[in-house]
Short mmCIF file of C-alpha atoms in Angstrom, two decimals:
data_model
loop_
_atom_site.label_atom_id
_atom_site.label_comp_id
_atom_site.label_asym_id
_atom_site.label_seq_id
_atom_site.Cartn_x
_atom_site.Cartn_y
_atom_site.Cartn_z
CA GLY J 711 90.82 135.96 65.81
CA MET J 712 88.51 132.99 66.14
CA GLN J 713 90.65 130.18 67.49
CA SER J 714 89.40 126.61 67.72
CA HIS J 715 89.32 126.39 71.50
CA LEU J 716 87.46 129.72 71.74
CA GLN J 717 84.93 128.52 69.20
CA ALA J 718 84.40 125.37 71.25
CA LEU J 719 83.83 127.42 74.40
CA LEU J 720 81.38 129.74 72.65
CA SER J 721 79.52 126.79 71.15
CA LEU J 722 79.15 125.34 74.66
CA TYR J 723 77.72 128.65 75.89
CA LYS J 724 75.38 128.75 72.91
CA LEU J 725 74.16 125.25 73.68
CA PHE J 726 72.97 126.16 77.18
CA CYS J 727 72.28 129.92 76.72
CA PRO J 728 71.64 130.55 73.01
CA ASP J 729 70.37 134.07 73.66
CA GLN J 730 73.75 135.07 75.11
CA VAL J 731 75.79 134.20 71.98
CA THR J 732 74.69 136.21 68.98
CA ILE J 733 77.57 135.58 66.60
CA THR J 734 77.49 132.86 63.94
CA LEU J 735 79.64 129.83 64.72
CA PRO J 736 80.84 127.09 62.33
CA GLY J 737 78.65 124.02 62.09
CA LYS J 738 81.47 121.66 62.95
CA VAL J 739 83.50 122.52 66.05
CA LYS J 740 85.99 120.18 67.67
CA THR J 741 84.72 118.85 71.01
CA TYR J 742 86.87 120.16 73.85
CA PHE J 743 84.44 119.53 76.73
CA LYS J 744 82.79 116.36 77.89
CA ASN J 745 79.00 116.15 78.01
CA SER J 746 77.98 117.39 81.45
CA GLU J 747 74.91 115.12 81.43
CA GLY J 748 77.04 112.00 81.08
CA PRO J 749 76.99 110.84 84.73
CA TRP J 750 73.21 111.14 84.95
CA LYS J 751 72.65 109.32 81.66
CA ALA J 752 74.96 106.51 82.78
CA ALA J 753 73.14 106.23 86.14
CA ILE J 754 69.70 106.21 84.52
CA THR J 755 70.76 103.54 82.04
CA ALA J 756 72.21 101.37 84.81
CA VAL J 757 69.03 101.63 86.93
CA ARG J 758 66.84 100.89 83.91
CA GLN J 759 68.86 97.79 83.01
CA ARG J 760 68.94 96.58 86.59
CA ASN J 761 65.17 96.89 86.99
CA GLN J 762 64.67 94.95 83.76
CA GLY J 763 66.96 92.21 85.05
CA THR J 764 69.39 92.48 82.17
CA SER J 765 72.12 94.47 83.82
CA PRO J 766 75.60 93.00 84.19
CA LEU J 767 76.19 95.52 87.02
CA PRO J 768 76.08 94.56 90.70
CA GLN J 769 73.16 95.70 92.84
CA ALA J 770 74.83 99.04 93.62
CA VAL J 771 74.73 101.62 90.84
CA PHE J 772 78.11 103.12 90.04
CA LEU J 773 77.69 106.68 88.79
CA GLY J 774 80.09 107.86 86.13
CA THR J 775 80.82 108.07 82.45
CA CYS J 776 84.19 106.35 82.28
CA GLN J 777 83.48 102.79 81.20
CA ARG J 778 87.06 102.06 80.24
CA GLN J 779 89.63 100.83 82.71
CA SER J 780 92.07 103.35 84.10
CA ARG J 781 95.17 104.18 82.12
CA LYS J 782 97.39 102.56 84.71
CA ARG J 783 95.78 99.19 84.01
CA LYS J 784 97.48 99.08 80.63
CA TRP J 785 100.82 98.72 82.36
CA ASN J 786 99.89 97.11 85.65
CA ALA J 787 97.11 94.58 86.16
CA GLN J 788 96.87 95.20 89.92
CA LEU J 789 96.56 98.19 92.22
CA VAL J 790 99.87 97.87 94.06
CA ILE J 791 101.46 100.21 96.57
CA PRO J 792 105.14 100.45 95.53
CA ALA J 793 107.88 99.06 97.70
CA SER J 794 110.35 101.39 99.38
CA SER J 795 113.26 101.99 97.05
CA THR J 796 115.58 104.82 96.13
CA ASN J 797 116.89 105.73 92.71
CA THR J 798 118.49 102.54 91.36
CA ASN J 799 121.44 104.29 89.74
CA ASN J 800 122.29 106.17 92.92
CA LEU J 801 122.09 102.98 94.95
CA GLU J 802 124.41 101.12 92.58
CA ASP J 803 126.91 103.99 92.75
CA ARG J 804 126.92 103.81 96.54
CA GLU J 805 127.48 100.07 96.53
CA LYS J 806 130.43 100.48 94.16
CA ASN J 807 131.91 103.12 96.42
CA HIS J 808 131.33 100.96 99.54
CA VAL J 809 129.08 103.43 101.35
CA TYR J 810 128.18 101.86 104.67
CA LEU J 811 125.18 102.29 106.93
CA TYR J 812 126.57 104.82 109.37
CA SER J 813 128.62 106.91 106.98
CA THR J 814 128.13 110.58 107.88
CA ASN J 815 128.79 112.06 104.45
CA GLU J 816 126.18 110.28 102.34
CA SER J 817 122.38 110.05 102.44
CA LEU J 818 120.89 106.80 103.67
CA PRO J 819 118.82 104.74 101.18
CA VAL J 820 115.54 103.54 102.64
CA GLU J 821 116.36 99.92 101.70
CA GLN J 822 119.00 99.92 104.45
CA LEU J 823 116.62 101.24 107.10
CA ARG J 824 115.57 98.36 109.35
CA THR J 825 115.05 99.49 112.94
CA PHE J 826 113.89 102.52 114.87
CA PRO J 827 117.37 103.15 116.38
CA GLN J 828 118.74 103.30 112.82
CA LEU J 829 116.11 105.90 112.01
CA LEU J 830 117.12 108.02 115.01
CA GLN J 831 120.84 107.85 114.19
CA ASN J 832 120.36 108.66 110.50
CA ILE J 833 117.35 110.95 110.54
CA HIS J 834 119.42 113.92 109.34
CA ARG J 835 120.55 112.16 106.17
CA LEU J 836 117.65 109.87 105.26
CA GLU J 837 116.82 109.77 101.56
CA PHE J 838 113.13 109.33 100.81
CA PRO J 839 112.05 106.66 98.30
CA SER J 840 111.64 107.48 94.64
CA GLN J 841 107.99 106.38 94.86
CA MET J 842 106.31 108.21 97.72
CA GLY J 843 103.41 105.77 97.92
CA SER J 844 105.67 103.29 99.67
CA VAL J 845 105.60 105.35 102.88
CA LEU J 846 102.00 104.21 103.50
CA THR J 847 103.17 100.72 104.46
CA ASN J 848 106.45 101.65 106.14
CA PRO J 849 106.07 102.65 109.82
CA LEU J 850 109.64 103.99 110.00
CA LEU J 851 109.02 106.40 107.13
CA LEU J 852 105.71 107.45 108.69
CA HIS J 853 107.65 108.21 111.90
CA TYR J 854 110.02 110.29 109.80
CA MET J 855 107.12 112.21 108.23
CA ASN J 856 105.90 113.06 111.73
CA CYS J 857 109.33 114.29 112.83
CA VAL J 858 110.44 116.19 109.73
CA LYS J 859 107.78 118.59 108.46
CA ASP J 860 109.13 118.83 104.93
CA GLU J 861 106.58 120.40 102.56
CA SER J 862 108.02 118.59 99.52
CA ILE J 863 107.33 115.20 101.15
CA TYR J 864 103.66 115.98 101.63
CA LEU J 865 103.36 117.47 98.15
CA ARG J 866 104.80 114.36 96.51
CA LEU J 867 102.47 112.13 98.50
CA TYR J 868 99.54 114.45 97.74
CA TYR J 869 100.01 114.26 93.97
CA TRP J 870 100.57 110.50 93.94
CA MET J 871 97.65 109.68 96.22
CA GLY J 872 95.30 112.09 94.45
CA GLN J 873 96.03 110.42 91.11
CA MET J 874 95.56 106.91 92.53
CA LEU J 875 92.23 107.79 94.18
CA GLN J 876 90.93 109.45 91.05
CA GLU J 877 91.86 106.63 88.67
CA GLU J 878 90.80 103.71 90.87
CA CYS J 879 87.56 105.02 92.41
CA THR J 880 85.11 102.15 91.82
CA TRP J 881 81.86 104.15 92.01
CA CYS J 882 83.05 106.64 89.39
CA VAL J 883 83.64 103.85 86.86
CA VAL J 884 80.76 101.77 85.54
CA ASP J 885 81.22 98.05 86.26
CA ASN J 886 84.73 98.36 87.68
CA PRO J 887 86.05 94.85 88.47
CA TYR J 888 88.68 96.02 90.98
CA GLU J 889 86.51 96.90 93.99
CA GLU J 890 88.34 94.62 96.43
CA GLU J 891 91.71 96.11 95.46
CA PHE J 892 90.35 99.63 95.92
CA LYS J 893 88.93 98.68 99.32
CA SER J 894 92.35 97.39 100.38
CA PHE J 895 93.99 100.61 99.16
CA LEU J 896 91.53 102.80 101.10
CA ASP J 897 92.13 100.67 104.19
CA THR J 898 95.90 101.16 103.87
CA VAL J 899 95.43 104.91 103.56
CA TYR J 900 93.18 104.93 106.63
CA LYS J 901 95.74 103.00 108.71
CA ALA J 902 98.44 105.49 107.70
CA GLU J 903 96.19 108.37 108.79
CA CYS J 904 95.60 106.68 112.15
CA PHE J 905 99.36 106.25 112.54
CA LEU J 906 100.03 109.92 111.74
CA GLN J 907 96.96 111.07 113.69
CA GLU J 908 96.02 113.39 110.82
CA GLY J 909 94.20 113.14 107.54
CA PHE J 910 95.69 113.50 104.07
CA SER J 911 94.55 116.50 102.04
CA ALA J 912 94.30 114.28 98.95
CA CYS J 913 91.72 112.14 100.76
CA GLU J 914 89.75 115.22 101.77
CA GLU J 915 89.58 116.42 98.16
CA PHE J 916 88.70 112.93 96.97
CA LEU J 917 85.79 112.65 99.40
CA TYR J 918 84.46 116.11 98.62
CA LYS J 919 84.54 115.41 94.86
CA THR J 920 83.12 111.89 94.86
CA LEU J 921 80.58 111.83 97.73
CA PRO J 922 77.88 113.43 95.51
CA LEU J 923 78.31 110.39 93.19
CA TRP J 924 78.54 107.78 95.96
CA ASP J 925 75.70 105.28 96.30
CA GLY J 926 76.31 104.65 100.02
CA PHE J 927 77.01 100.98 99.35
CA CYS J 928 80.33 100.63 97.52
CA CYS J 929 83.31 100.56 99.96
CA ARG J 930 80.99 101.82 102.67
CA SER J 931 83.06 101.09 105.77
CA GLU J 932 86.28 102.33 104.14
CA VAL J 933 84.71 105.62 103.01
CA LEU J 934 83.10 106.31 106.38
CA ARG J 935 86.39 105.64 108.18
CA LEU J 936 88.24 108.04 105.86
CA MET J 937 85.60 110.66 106.64
CA SER J 938 86.59 110.58 110.31
CA TRP J 939 90.05 112.01 109.43
CA ILE J 940 88.96 115.01 107.37
CA PRO J 941 91.08 117.97 108.61
CA PRO J 942 89.29 120.76 110.50
CA SER J 943 87.65 123.21 108.10
CA SER J 944 85.05 125.94 108.05
CA PHE J 945 81.45 124.93 108.73
CA SER J 946 80.28 126.22 105.34
CA ASP J 947 82.73 123.93 103.51
CA PHE J 948 81.85 121.02 105.76
CA LYS J 949 78.13 121.51 105.16
CA SER J 950 78.37 121.96 101.39
CA TYR J 951 80.85 119.23 100.57
CA LEU J 952 80.16 116.60 103.23
CA TYR J 953 76.88 117.06 105.06
CA ASP J 954 74.63 117.82 102.07
CA PRO J 955 75.69 114.78 99.97
CA LEU J 956 75.43 112.51 103.03
CA ALA J 957 72.00 113.88 103.95
CA GLN J 958 70.49 112.67 100.67
CA LEU J 959 71.70 109.14 101.41
CA PHE J 960 70.97 109.34 105.14
CA PHE J 961 67.23 109.95 104.85
CA THR J 962 66.68 107.18 102.29
CA SER J 963 68.93 104.45 103.75
CA SER J 964 68.69 101.73 106.35
CA ILE J 965 69.10 102.13 110.09
CA TYR J 966 72.51 100.45 109.84
CA PHE J 967 73.73 103.06 107.37
CA LYS J 968 72.37 105.89 109.55
CA CYS J 969 74.18 104.53 112.61
CA SER J 970 77.39 104.08 110.61
CA VAL J 971 77.29 107.71 109.44
CA LEU J 972 76.64 108.98 112.96
CA GLU J 973 79.52 106.88 114.29
CA SER J 974 81.85 108.28 111.63
CA LEU J 975 80.81 111.86 112.39
CA LYS J 976 81.32 111.23 116.11
CA GLU J 977 84.88 110.03 115.42
CA LEU J 978 85.41 113.05 113.17
CA LEU J 979 84.41 115.36 116.02
CA GLN J 980 86.71 113.53 118.45
CA ASN J 981 89.64 113.89 116.04
CA TRP J 982 88.90 117.59 115.59
CA LEU J 983 88.82 118.10 119.37
CA ASN J 984 92.08 116.20 119.84
CA CYS J 985 93.72 118.25 117.09
CA ASN J 986 92.49 121.46 118.71
CA VAL J 987 93.78 120.39 122.14
CA ILE J 988 97.23 119.63 120.68
CA GLN J 989 97.31 123.00 118.92
CA VAL J 990 96.35 124.82 122.14
CA ASP J 991 99.05 122.94 124.08
CA LEU J 992 101.68 123.87 121.50
CA GLU J 993 100.70 127.53 121.60
CA PHE J 994 100.69 127.50 125.41
CA SER J 995 104.12 125.86 125.63
CA SER J 996 105.62 128.30 123.11
#
């Protein structure tokens, strides 16, 4: 039968291709899909207001439809990377039972991890923090990520980082007042990638999704540095998702921007070559 979500989908088809939908649909259908023209309308309005001198926006135009602050802002007024901590209840239970640092039968809470020798002696029983974002600012945990290739660790970090990047992206939110915080967050992510000598898949997806909306001005240095750690991929993906959006900005921007893009692409190529050399060495040694 005609269910509400199917009616909404058919009404969307009928809006763009009326000749393809011949059945009669109700006049009032609940909206299930956002207006696809929203980003362009928001960008046009921002440019029009800026040219008239009445815009409250900064000189750069932030493309996007979301004019509200992110949901996380309701509970937290700042973009903060969580501190390393394990489950509080588990930690209290250990303290009651007098579990000491070098006990061999219990997992080690990250709060008790202080030095690299401690990491080496307890690497087989280390318990990762309850909030995976804290690994970005903890060199010992980044060392552990490099040593222990646990898929669940990367998945947890992938979901957390993807959500943070999506909600806090300043050029996808009109007149976002938290640009400096987002710059600091991108810089922290970049430093973690340099430490690990590999890029995060969440960053790759974020760049591919948001570069078509980027104005080339907002968080410029941070975005270009993140680009240099995109994992090796096929040339078709690289061209479609990275080169084509950058080309539109490249040919209409200043010499400084052109040089910055070329420098970032040069570093990207160097990282790809280094990654390929390491992979060849591993295959040769095995």
